[in-house]
CSV table of C-alpha atoms and ligand atoms in Angstrom, one decimal:
chain,number,residue,atom,x,y,z
A,1,MET,CA,80.6,88.8,140.8
A,2,ALA,CA,78.7,86.0,139.0
A,3,MET,CA,80.6,85.6,135.8
A,4,ILE,CA,78.3,84.9,132.9
A,5,GLU,CA,80.0,82.8,130.2
A,6,LYS,CA,77.1,80.9,128.7
A,7,VAL,CA,73.5,82.0,128.4
A,8,LEU,CA,70.5,79.9,127.6
A,9,ILE,CA,68.0,81.9,125.7
A,10,ALA,CA,64.5,80.7,126.7
A,11,ASN,CA,62.7,82.2,123.8
A,12,ARG,CA,62.3,82.1,120.0
A,13,GLY,CA,62.0,84.4,117.0
A,14,GLU,CA,63.4,87.9,116.7
A,15,ILE,CA,64.0,88.3,120.4
A,16,ALA,CA,66.0,85.1,120.7
A,17,LEU,CA,68.2,86.5,117.9
A,18,ARG,CA,68.4,89.9,119.5
A,19,ILE,CA,69.7,88.4,122.8
A,20,LEU,CA,72.1,86.1,120.9
A,21,ARG,CA,73.6,89.1,119.1
A,22,ALA,CA,74.3,90.9,122.4
A,23,CYS,CA,75.9,87.8,123.9
A,24,ARG,CA,78.1,87.2,120.9
A,25,GLU,CA,79.4,90.8,120.9
A,26,MET,CA,80.3,90.3,124.6
A,27,GLY,CA,82.0,87.0,123.9
A,28,ILE,CA,79.3,85.0,125.8
A,29,GLN,CA,78.4,81.5,124.6
A,30,THR,CA,74.8,81.0,123.6
A,31,VAL,CA,72.4,78.0,123.9
A,32,ALA,CA,69.2,78.2,121.9
A,33,VAL,CA,66.2,76.1,122.8
A,34,HIS,CA,63.5,75.2,120.3
A,35,SER,CA,60.4,73.2,119.7
A,36,THR,CA,60.2,70.6,117.0
A,37,ALA,CA,58.4,73.3,114.9
A,38,ASP,CA,61.5,75.6,115.1
A,39,VAL,CA,64.3,73.3,114.1
A,40,ASP,CA,65.1,75.5,111.1
A,41,ALA,CA,64.7,78.8,113.0
A,42,MET,CA,67.5,81.4,112.6
A,43,HIS,CA,68.1,81.6,116.4
A,44,VAL,CA,68.9,77.9,116.3
A,45,ARG,CA,71.2,78.2,113.4
A,46,LEU,CA,73.2,81.0,114.8
A,47,ALA,CA,73.5,79.8,118.4
A,48,ASP,CA,76.7,78.0,119.6
A,49,GLU,CA,74.5,75.1,120.8
A,50,SER,CA,70.9,74.2,120.7
A,51,VAL,CA,68.6,71.9,122.6
A,52,CYS,CA,65.2,70.7,121.4
A,53,ILE,CA,62.8,71.1,124.4
A,54,GLY,CA,59.6,69.6,123.1
A,55,PRO,CA,56.7,69.6,120.6
A,56,ALA,CA,55.3,72.6,118.8
A,57,ALA,CA,52.7,73.6,121.4
A,58,ALA,CA,54.2,76.3,123.5
A,59,LYS,CA,52.9,74.8,126.7
A,60,ASP,CA,55.0,71.7,126.1
A,61,SER,CA,58.2,73.6,125.0
A,62,TYR,CA,58.7,77.3,125.5
A,63,LEU,CA,56.4,77.3,128.5
A,64,SER,CA,57.8,74.1,130.0
A,65,ILE,CA,59.9,75.0,133.1
A,66,PRO,CA,61.3,71.4,133.5
A,67,ALA,CA,62.3,71.2,129.8
A,68,ILE,CA,64.1,74.6,130.0
A,69,LEU,CA,65.8,73.9,133.3
A,70,SER,CA,67.0,70.5,132.0
A,71,ALA,CA,68.3,72.1,128.8
A,72,ALA,CA,70.2,74.6,131.0
A,73,THR,CA,71.7,71.8,133.1
A,74,ILE,CA,72.8,69.6,130.2
A,75,SER,CA,74.3,72.5,128.3
A,76,ASN,CA,76.1,73.8,131.4
A,77,ALA,CA,74.7,77.3,131.1
A,78,ASP,CA,75.4,79.9,133.8
A,79,ALA,CA,72.4,82.1,133.2
A,80,ILE,CA,68.9,82.2,131.5
A,81,HIS,CA,67.5,85.1,129.5
A,82,PRO,CA,63.7,84.8,129.3
A,83,GLY,CA,63.1,87.5,126.5
A,84,TYR,CA,59.5,88.7,126.5
A,85,GLY,CA,56.3,86.7,126.6
A,86,PHE,CA,56.4,83.0,127.4
A,87,LEU,CA,58.0,82.6,130.9
A,88,SER,CA,59.5,86.1,131.2
A,89,GLU,CA,57.0,87.4,133.8
A,90,ASN,CA,56.5,84.1,135.6
A,91,ALA,CA,57.9,84.6,139.1
A,92,ASP,CA,57.9,80.9,139.9
A,93,PHE,CA,60.1,80.3,136.9
A,94,ALA,CA,62.6,83.1,137.9
A,95,GLU,CA,62.7,81.5,141.4
A,96,MET,CA,63.3,78.0,140.1
A,97,VAL,CA,66.0,79.3,137.8
A,98,GLU,CA,67.8,80.7,140.8
A,99,GLU,CA,67.2,77.7,143.0
A,100,HIS,CA,68.8,75.6,140.3
A,101,GLY,CA,71.9,77.7,140.5
A,102,PHE,CA,71.5,79.7,137.4
A,103,THR,CA,71.4,83.5,137.1
A,104,PHE,CA,68.1,84.9,136.0
A,105,ILE,CA,68.7,87.8,133.6
A,106,GLY,CA,66.0,90.0,134.9
A,107,PRO,CA,64.5,91.4,138.1
A,108,SER,CA,64.0,89.5,141.4
A,109,PRO,CA,61.2,86.9,141.6
A,110,ASP,CA,59.5,89.0,144.3
A,111,HIS,CA,59.3,92.1,142.0
A,112,ILE,CA,58.0,90.0,139.2
A,113,ARG,CA,55.3,88.6,141.5
A,114,LEU,CA,54.4,92.0,142.9
A,115,MET,CA,54.0,93.7,139.5
A,116,GLY,CA,52.2,90.6,138.0
A,117,ASP,CA,49.3,91.2,140.3
A,118,LYS,CA,48.0,94.5,139.1
A,119,ILE,CA,46.0,95.3,142.2
A,120,ALA,CA,49.1,94.8,144.4
A,121,ALA,CA,51.3,96.7,141.9
A,122,LYS,CA,49.0,99.7,141.9
A,123,ALA,CA,49.0,99.8,145.7
A,124,ALA,CA,52.9,99.6,145.7
A,125,VAL,CA,53.4,102.3,143.1
A,126,ILE,CA,51.0,104.7,144.9
A,127,GLU,CA,53.1,104.2,148.0
A,128,ALA,CA,56.2,105.0,145.9
A,129,GLY,CA,54.7,108.3,144.7
A,130,ILE,CA,53.4,107.4,141.2
A,131,PRO,CA,50.1,108.8,140.0
A,132,VAL,CA,47.5,106.1,139.0
A,133,VAL,CA,44.2,105.9,137.1
A,134,PRO,CA,41.4,106.7,139.6
A,135,GLY,CA,39.4,103.5,140.5
A,136,SER,CA,38.7,100.7,143.0
A,137,THR,CA,41.2,99.9,145.7
A,138,GLY,CA,41.5,96.2,145.7
A,139,ALA,CA,39.3,93.6,144.0
A,140,VAL,CA,35.7,94.0,143.1
A,141,ARG,CA,33.5,91.6,145.0
A,142,ASP,CA,30.4,91.2,142.8
A,143,ALA,CA,28.3,93.0,140.2
A,144,ASP,CA,26.6,95.2,142.9
A,145,HIS,CA,30.0,96.3,144.1
A,146,ALA,CA,31.1,97.0,140.5
A,147,LEU,CA,28.0,99.3,140.1
A,148,GLU,CA,28.8,101.1,143.3
A,149,ILE,CA,32.4,101.8,142.1
A,150,GLY,CA,31.1,102.9,138.7
A,151,LYS,CA,28.7,105.4,140.2
A,152,GLU,CA,31.5,106.7,142.5
A,153,PHE,CA,34.0,107.4,139.7
A,154,GLY,CA,31.5,108.0,136.9
A,155,PHE,CA,31.0,106.1,133.6
A,156,PRO,CA,32.6,104.9,131.4
A,157,VAL,CA,34.7,102.6,133.4
A,158,ILE,CA,36.9,99.6,132.5
A,159,VAL,CA,36.9,96.3,134.4
A,160,LYS,CA,40.4,94.8,134.3
A,161,ALA,CA,41.9,91.5,135.5
A,162,THR,CA,44.5,91.7,138.2
A,163,ALA,CA,46.5,88.9,136.4
A,164,GLY,CA,45.8,90.5,133.0
A,165,GLY,CA,48.2,90.7,130.1
A,166,GLY,CA,48.1,91.1,126.3
A,167,GLY,CA,44.9,93.0,126.5
A,168,ARG,CA,42.9,90.1,127.8
A,169,GLY,CA,40.5,90.2,130.7
A,170,MET,CA,39.4,93.8,130.0
A,171,LYS,CA,35.9,95.1,129.4
A,172,ILE,CA,34.5,98.6,129.1
A,173,ALA,CA,31.2,99.6,130.7
A,174,GLU,CA,29.8,102.7,128.9
A,175,THR,CA,26.9,103.1,131.3
A,176,ARG,CA,25.5,101.6,134.5
A,177,ASP,CA,23.4,99.3,132.4
A,178,ASP,CA,26.6,97.6,131.1
A,179,ILE,CA,28.5,97.1,134.4
A,180,ALA,CA,27.1,93.7,135.4
A,181,ASP,CA,27.8,92.2,132.0
A,182,ALA,CA,31.3,93.8,131.9
A,183,PHE,CA,32.1,92.5,135.3
A,184,HIS,CA,31.0,88.9,134.5
A,185,PHE,CA,32.8,89.0,131.1
A,186,ALA,CA,36.1,90.2,132.4
A,187,ARG,CA,36.0,87.8,135.3
A,188,ALA,CA,35.2,84.8,133.1
A,189,GLU,CA,37.9,85.7,130.6
A,190,ALA,CA,40.5,86.3,133.3
A,191,LEU,CA,39.6,83.0,134.9
A,192,ALA,CA,39.9,81.1,131.6
A,193,ALA,CA,43.1,82.9,130.5
A,194,PHE,CA,45.0,83.3,133.8
A,195,GLY,CA,43.3,81.0,136.3
A,196,ASN,CA,42.6,84.0,138.5
A,197,GLY,CA,39.3,85.8,138.2
A,198,ALA,CA,40.1,88.8,140.4
A,199,VAL,CA,39.2,92.1,138.7
A,200,TYR,CA,39.4,95.8,139.5
A,201,ILE,CA,37.8,98.9,138.0
A,202,GLU,CA,39.3,102.0,136.6
A,203,LYS,CA,37.9,105.2,135.1
A,204,PHE,CA,38.0,104.7,131.4
A,205,LEU,CA,40.0,107.5,129.8
A,206,THR,CA,38.5,108.5,126.5
A,207,LYS,CA,41.4,110.0,124.6
A,208,PRO,CA,44.7,109.1,126.4
A,209,ARG,CA,48.1,108.4,124.9
A,210,HIS,CA,50.0,105.3,126.0
A,211,ILE,CA,53.4,106.6,127.3
A,212,GLU,CA,55.9,104.3,129.0
A,213,VAL,CA,59.1,105.0,130.8
A,214,GLN,CA,62.1,102.7,130.4
A,215,VAL,CA,64.2,102.1,133.6
A,216,LEU,CA,67.5,100.4,134.2
A,217,ALA,CA,68.8,99.6,137.7
A,218,ASP,CA,71.7,97.7,139.1
A,219,ASN,CA,72.2,95.7,142.3
A,220,HIS,CA,74.0,98.6,143.9
A,221,GLY,CA,71.2,101.1,144.2
A,222,ASN,CA,71.9,102.9,140.9
A,223,VAL,CA,68.8,103.8,138.9
A,224,VAL,CA,68.5,105.6,135.6
A,225,HIS,CA,65.5,106.2,133.3
A,226,LEU,CA,66.0,106.1,129.5
A,227,GLY,CA,63.2,108.4,128.6
A,228,GLU,CA,59.8,107.5,127.3
A,229,ARG,CA,58.2,105.6,124.4
A,230,ASP,CA,54.8,106.5,122.9
A,231,CYS,CA,52.9,103.3,122.1
A,232,SER,CA,49.5,104.8,121.4
A,233,LEU,CA,49.1,103.2,118.0
A,234,GLN,CA,47.3,100.1,119.1
A,235,ARG,CA,44.5,97.9,117.8
A,236,ARG,CA,42.6,95.9,120.3
A,237,HIS,CA,45.1,96.9,122.9
A,238,GLN,CA,48.0,95.5,120.8
A,239,LYS,CA,50.7,97.9,119.9
A,240,LEU,CA,51.6,98.3,116.2
A,241,VAL,CA,53.9,101.3,116.0
A,242,GLU,CA,56.0,102.8,118.8
A,243,GLU,CA,58.2,105.9,118.9
A,244,ALA,CA,60.6,107.8,121.1
A,245,PRO,CA,60.4,110.5,122.2
A,246,SER,CA,56.7,111.0,122.4
A,247,PRO,CA,55.4,113.8,120.2
A,248,ALA,CA,53.0,114.7,123.0
A,249,LEU,CA,55.4,115.6,125.8
A,250,ASN,CA,57.3,118.8,126.3
A,251,ALA,CA,60.8,118.8,128.0
A,252,SER,CA,59.5,119.6,131.5
A,253,GLN,CA,56.8,116.9,131.4
A,254,ARG,CA,59.5,114.5,130.2
A,255,ALA,CA,61.9,115.4,133.0
A,256,GLU,CA,59.1,115.3,135.6
A,257,ILE,CA,57.9,111.8,134.8
A,258,GLY,CA,61.4,110.5,134.4
A,259,GLU,CA,62.3,111.7,137.9
A,260,ILE,CA,59.1,110.4,139.5
A,261,VAL,CA,59.8,107.0,138.0
A,262,SER,CA,63.4,106.8,138.9
A,263,LYS,CA,62.6,107.8,142.5
A,264,ALA,CA,59.9,105.1,142.7
A,265,ILE,CA,62.1,102.4,141.3
A,266,SER,CA,64.8,103.3,143.8
A,267,LYS,CA,62.2,103.1,146.6
A,268,ILE,CA,60.9,99.8,145.5
A,269,GLY,CA,64.5,98.4,145.3
A,270,TYR,CA,63.9,97.1,141.7
A,271,ARG,CA,66.8,95.8,139.6
A,272,ASN,CA,67.5,95.2,135.9
A,273,VAL,CA,65.3,96.6,133.2
A,274,GLY,CA,61.6,97.5,133.6
A,275,THR,CA,59.0,99.6,132.0
A,276,ILE,CA,56.4,101.7,133.8
A,277,GLU,CA,53.3,102.2,131.6
A,278,PHE,CA,51.1,105.3,131.8
A,279,LEU,CA,48.1,106.7,130.1
A,280,PHE,CA,48.6,110.4,129.5
A,281,GLU,CA,45.6,112.7,129.1
A,282,GLU,CA,45.3,116.5,129.5
A,283,GLY,CA,48.9,116.8,130.8
A,284,GLN,CA,48.4,114.2,133.5
A,285,PHE,CA,50.1,110.8,133.8
A,286,TYR,CA,48.2,107.8,135.2
A,287,PHE,CA,50.0,104.5,135.9
A,288,ILE,CA,48.4,101.4,134.4
A,289,GLU,CA,51.1,98.7,134.9
A,290,MET,CA,54.7,97.8,135.2
A,291,ASN,CA,56.4,95.3,132.8
A,292,THR,CA,59.2,93.5,134.5
A,293,ARG,CA,61.1,92.4,131.4
A,294,LEU,CA,62.6,93.6,128.1
A,295,GLN,CA,59.9,94.9,125.8
A,296,VAL,CA,59.3,94.4,122.1
A,297,GLU,CA,59.7,98.1,121.5
A,298,HIS,CA,63.0,98.5,123.3
A,299,PRO,CA,64.9,99.3,120.1
A,300,VAL,CA,63.5,102.8,119.8
A,301,THR,CA,65.0,103.6,123.2
A,302,GLU,CA,68.3,102.1,122.2
A,303,ALA,CA,68.3,104.2,119.0
A,304,ILE,CA,67.9,107.5,120.8
A,305,CYS,CA,70.1,106.7,123.8
A,306,GLY,CA,72.9,104.7,122.0
A,307,ILE,CA,72.6,102.1,124.8
A,308,ASP,CA,72.4,98.3,124.2
A,309,LEU,CA,69.7,97.3,126.7
A,310,VAL,CA,70.4,93.6,126.5
A,311,ARG,CA,74.1,94.1,127.1
A,312,GLU,CA,73.1,96.2,130.2
A,313,MET,CA,70.8,93.4,131.4
A,314,LEU,CA,73.6,90.9,131.2
A,315,ARG,CA,76.1,93.3,132.9
A,316,VAL,CA,73.7,94.1,135.7
A,317,ALA,CA,72.7,90.4,136.1
A,318,SER,CA,76.4,89.5,136.5
A,319,GLY,CA,76.6,92.0,139.4
A,320,ALA,CA,78.4,94.9,137.6
A,321,PRO,CA,77.4,98.4,138.5
A,322,LEU,CA,75.8,100.7,135.8
A,323,GLY,CA,78.6,102.2,133.8
A,324,PHE,CA,76.8,105.6,133.5
A,325,SER,CA,74.7,108.0,135.5
A,326,GLN,CA,71.5,109.9,134.5
A,327,ALA,CA,73.6,112.9,133.5
A,328,ASP,CA,75.6,110.8,131.1
A,329,ILE,CA,72.5,109.7,129.1
A,330,LYS,CA,72.1,112.0,126.1
A,331,PHE,CA,69.0,111.6,123.9
A,332,SER,CA,69.6,112.0,120.2
A,333,GLY,CA,67.0,112.4,117.5
A,334,HIS,CA,63.9,110.4,117.0
A,335,ALA,CA,63.1,106.7,116.4
A,336,ILE,CA,60.0,104.8,115.2
A,337,GLU,CA,59.4,101.1,115.2
A,338,CYS,CA,56.8,99.2,112.9
A,339,ARG,CA,55.8,95.8,114.0
A,340,ILE,CA,55.4,93.6,111.0
A,341,ASN,CA,53.0,90.7,111.5
A,342,ALA,CA,52.3,87.7,109.3
A,343,GLU,CA,48.6,88.6,109.0
A,344,HIS,CA,46.2,90.0,106.5
A,345,PRO,CA,46.5,93.8,106.6
A,346,GLU,CA,42.7,94.2,106.5
A,347,THR,CA,41.2,91.1,108.2
A,348,PHE,CA,44.1,90.7,110.6
A,349,LEU,CA,43.8,86.9,110.2
A,350,PRO,CA,47.1,85.1,110.8
A,351,SER,CA,49.1,84.2,107.6
A,352,PRO,CA,51.7,81.6,108.5
A,353,GLY,CA,53.5,79.7,105.7
A,354,LYS,CA,56.6,79.5,103.6
A,355,VAL,CA,58.5,82.7,102.8
A,356,GLY,CA,59.5,83.0,99.1
A,357,ASP,CA,61.8,85.9,98.2
A,358,TYR,CA,63.0,87.9,101.1
A,359,HIS,CA,64.8,91.2,101.2
A,360,ALA,CA,65.2,93.4,104.3
A,361,PRO,CA,65.7,97.1,103.8
A,362,GLY,CA,69.0,98.7,104.9
A,363,GLY,CA,70.8,102.0,104.7
A,364,LEU,CA,71.4,104.8,107.1
A,365,GLY,CA,69.3,104.7,110.2
A,366,VAL,CA,67.6,101.5,109.4
A,367,ARG,CA,67.5,98.4,111.7
A,368,VAL,CA,65.6,95.2,111.1
A,369,ASP,CA,65.2,92.6,113.8
A,370,SER,CA,63.8,89.4,112.3
A,371,GLY,CA,64.5,85.7,112.1
A,372,LEU,CA,63.1,85.5,108.6
A,373,TYR,CA,65.0,84.2,105.5
A,374,SER,CA,64.0,83.0,102.1
A,375,GLY,CA,62.7,79.4,102.3
A,376,TYR,CA,61.8,79.7,106.0
A,377,THR,CA,58.4,78.5,107.1
A,378,VAL,CA,56.6,80.7,109.6
A,379,PRO,CA,54.9,78.2,111.9
A,380,PRO,CA,51.3,78.7,112.9
A,381,HIS,CA,51.8,77.9,116.6
A,382,TYR,CA,53.2,81.2,117.9
A,383,ASP,CA,52.8,85.0,117.9
A,384,SER,CA,52.3,86.5,114.4
A,385,MET,CA,55.0,89.1,114.7
A,386,ILE,CA,57.8,88.2,112.2
A,387,ALA,CA,59.9,91.4,112.0
A,388,LYS,CA,60.5,94.8,113.5
A,389,LEU,CA,61.6,97.7,111.3
A,390,ILE,CA,63.2,100.4,113.4
A,391,VAL,CA,64.4,103.7,111.9
A,392,HIS,CA,66.4,106.5,113.6
A,393,GLY,CA,66.7,110.0,112.3
A,394,THR,CA,67.7,113.5,113.5
A,395,ASN,CA,64.0,114.3,113.9
A,396,ARG,CA,60.5,112.8,113.5
A,397,ASN,CA,60.1,113.9,109.9
A,398,GLU,CA,63.3,112.2,108.8
A,399,CYS,CA,62.0,109.0,110.4
A,400,LEU,CA,58.8,109.2,108.4
A,401,MET,CA,60.8,109.7,105.2
A,402,ARG,CA,63.0,106.8,106.1
A,403,LEU,CA,60.1,104.6,107.0
A,404,ARG,CA,58.3,105.2,103.7
A,405,ARG,CA,61.6,104.5,101.8
A,406,SER,CA,62.4,101.3,103.8
A,407,LEU,CA,58.8,99.9,103.9
A,408,GLY,CA,59.0,100.2,100.1
A,409,GLU,CA,62.2,98.1,100.0
A,410,PHE,CA,60.9,95.3,102.2
A,411,VAL,CA,60.1,92.1,100.3
A,412,ILE,CA,58.4,89.2,102.2
A,413,ASP,CA,56.9,87.0,99.5
A,414,GLY,CA,54.5,84.2,100.2
A,415,LEU,CA,52.8,85.6,103.2
A,416,HIS,CA,50.3,88.4,104.0
A,417,THR,CA,52.0,91.0,106.2
A,418,SER,CA,51.1,94.3,107.8
A,419,ILE,CA,53.5,96.2,105.6
A,420,PRO,CA,50.7,97.6,103.4
A,421,LEU,CA,48.9,98.9,106.5
A,422,HIS,CA,52.1,100.6,107.7
A,423,GLN,CA,52.5,102.2,104.3
A,424,LYS,CA,48.9,103.6,104.5
A,425,LEU,CA,49.7,104.8,108.0
A,426,MET,CA,52.7,106.8,106.8
A,427,GLU,CA,50.4,108.8,104.6
A,428,ALA,CA,47.8,109.6,107.2
A,429,THR,CA,47.7,113.2,108.2
A,430,ASP,CA,47.0,112.6,111.9
A,431,PHE,CA,50.0,110.2,112.1
A,432,ILE,CA,52.2,112.6,110.2
A,433,ASN,CA,51.3,115.3,112.7
A,434,GLY,CA,51.8,113.1,115.7
A,435,ASP,CA,48.1,113.7,116.6
A,436,TYR,CA,46.7,110.4,117.8
A,437,ASP,CA,45.5,108.7,120.9
A,438,ILE,CA,45.0,105.0,121.8
A,439,HIS,CA,41.7,104.8,120.0
A,440,TRP,CA,42.9,106.4,116.8
A,441,LEU,CA,44.3,103.3,115.0
A,442,GLY,CA,41.2,101.2,115.4
A,443,ARG,CA,39.1,103.9,113.7
A,444,PHE,CA,41.8,104.4,111.0
A,445,VAL,CA,41.8,100.7,110.1
A,446,GLU,CA,38.0,100.6,109.9
A,447,LYS,CA,37.9,103.7,107.7
A,448,SER,CA,40.5,102.5,105.3
A,449,ASN,CA,38.9,99.1,105.0
A,450,ASP,CA,35.6,100.9,104.2
A,451,SER,CA,37.1,103.1,101.5
A,452,ASP,CA,38.8,100.0,100.0
A,453,ASP,CA,35.4,98.3,99.6
A,454,GLU,CA,33.9,101.2,97.6
B,1,LIG,P1,47.7,94.5,129.5
B,1,LIG,O1,48.6,94.0,130.6
B,1,LIG,O2,46.7,93.5,129.1
B,1,LIG,O3,48.5,95.1,128.3
B,1,LIG,P2,47.2,97.3,130.4
B,1,LIG,O4,46.7,97.6,131.7
B,1,LIG,O5,48.6,97.6,130.0
B,1,LIG,O6,46.8,95.7,130.1
B,1,LIG,O7,46.3,98.0,129.3
B,1,LIG,C1,46.4,97.7,127.9
B,1,LIG,C2,45.8,98.8,127.1
B,1,LIG,O8,44.4,98.9,127.4
B,1,LIG,C3,46.3,100.2,127.4
B,1,LIG,O9,47.5,100.5,126.6
B,1,LIG,C4,45.1,101.1,126.9
B,1,LIG,O10,45.0,101.1,125.5
B,1,LIG,C5,43.9,100.3,127.4
B,1,LIG,N1,43.5,100.7,128.8
B,1,LIG,C6,43.9,100.1,130.0
B,1,LIG,N2,43.4,100.8,131.0
B,1,LIG,C7,42.7,101.8,130.5
B,1,LIG,C8,41.9,102.9,131.1
B,1,LIG,N3,41.7,103.0,132.4
B,1,LIG,N4,41.3,103.8,130.2
B,1,LIG,C9,41.4,103.7,128.9
B,1,LIG,N5,42.1,102.7,128.3
B,1,LIG,C10,42.7,101.8,129.1
């Protein structure tokens, strides 16, 4: 078994801290890496060691493979945890980590590569028995081919980049008149963002929920699923609130999708953590993609399962077998996460800057994952998410009560944040009733901005 005694955390912000905390509880030494803009970051302060890996621009620091591998070498780390974003789904990085003799805390490079190409991923999961959104098989050649596919499946359709991520390289075509433009737009955006212009087409579902299943697998063929998360509250394809379990699933649907996913993961031979994302409409699940990493919203799963996912990632990466089977996993209560971004709650413009007074909520069932502190300056160079507020309760209503209470306690002076938006959301009837699809939040934001203007 590859003993892990020292982990280099190739990330920043709340997730670097999250990983550090799991390591510390396990008695594992931590190495933080940081750009020059992050010298004063909490993950740097709390780590056992830290290495500056370059200037503020992510491409020269958190995305620089040579800088990170050098930092791992000089600090004598055994393993590298990539977190989410940055290099976490870069198969070449995972491969180089292993070639340099470090343990990559995540899946095999081959699985990352397979799932990073959405066209190939879709083909692989169909083979493994997972239902997918109806659409093109393989890449779309040109605008005429796109039109042909649109006519076959019926409009609206969505053109998507095979290398896509973060909601980029996607364009909806409402009717046949839009398809040529949508094809050219998605291809150009994909080429610019990912250097790969290959696109495919799916039927556009008009009122689905986004439901994803968390899996965990070891190197010995053991696979479990940890239930689902409902991430339908999105604006411009970006998740804002996530919850587990989904208010839209009944027990038999939950058991059914869990079993389908576990079987498929076994068949594919996947290891470590992963998430299979589905759209769910009229009782049917349709695969959209697999994320081969820890996700931002993993704490809601941890809350209802009582399992530390980062600890499991470390155990599995060191070669240990899972310490529990599917039957041992008991789901308890409900959990909801609010992503708190440094941005204006109405315009959504980023709002970096210096934090004045800071006070995080606490109390029963409240978890805050954040690197913020009073006097810290949120740099303008990175993602705007600055905190995650996660509440756990015996049922969904208790979570709502707890969220209203803890959002009210949260003090982050000096910046605009999405807290006021979350507070409005907690009073919205549809949200209270769990009655929302992936398009609901966009409409809610527009409506509440309009009524503020009156
Ligand atoms: P990314 O990797 O960029 O996140 P996904 O394939 O996961 O791309 O899709 C992101 C979001 O886009 C989904 O959560 C959903 O809101 C929307 N979406 C993707 N495919 C479809 C589809 N076929 N119909 C309707 N909405 C879709």
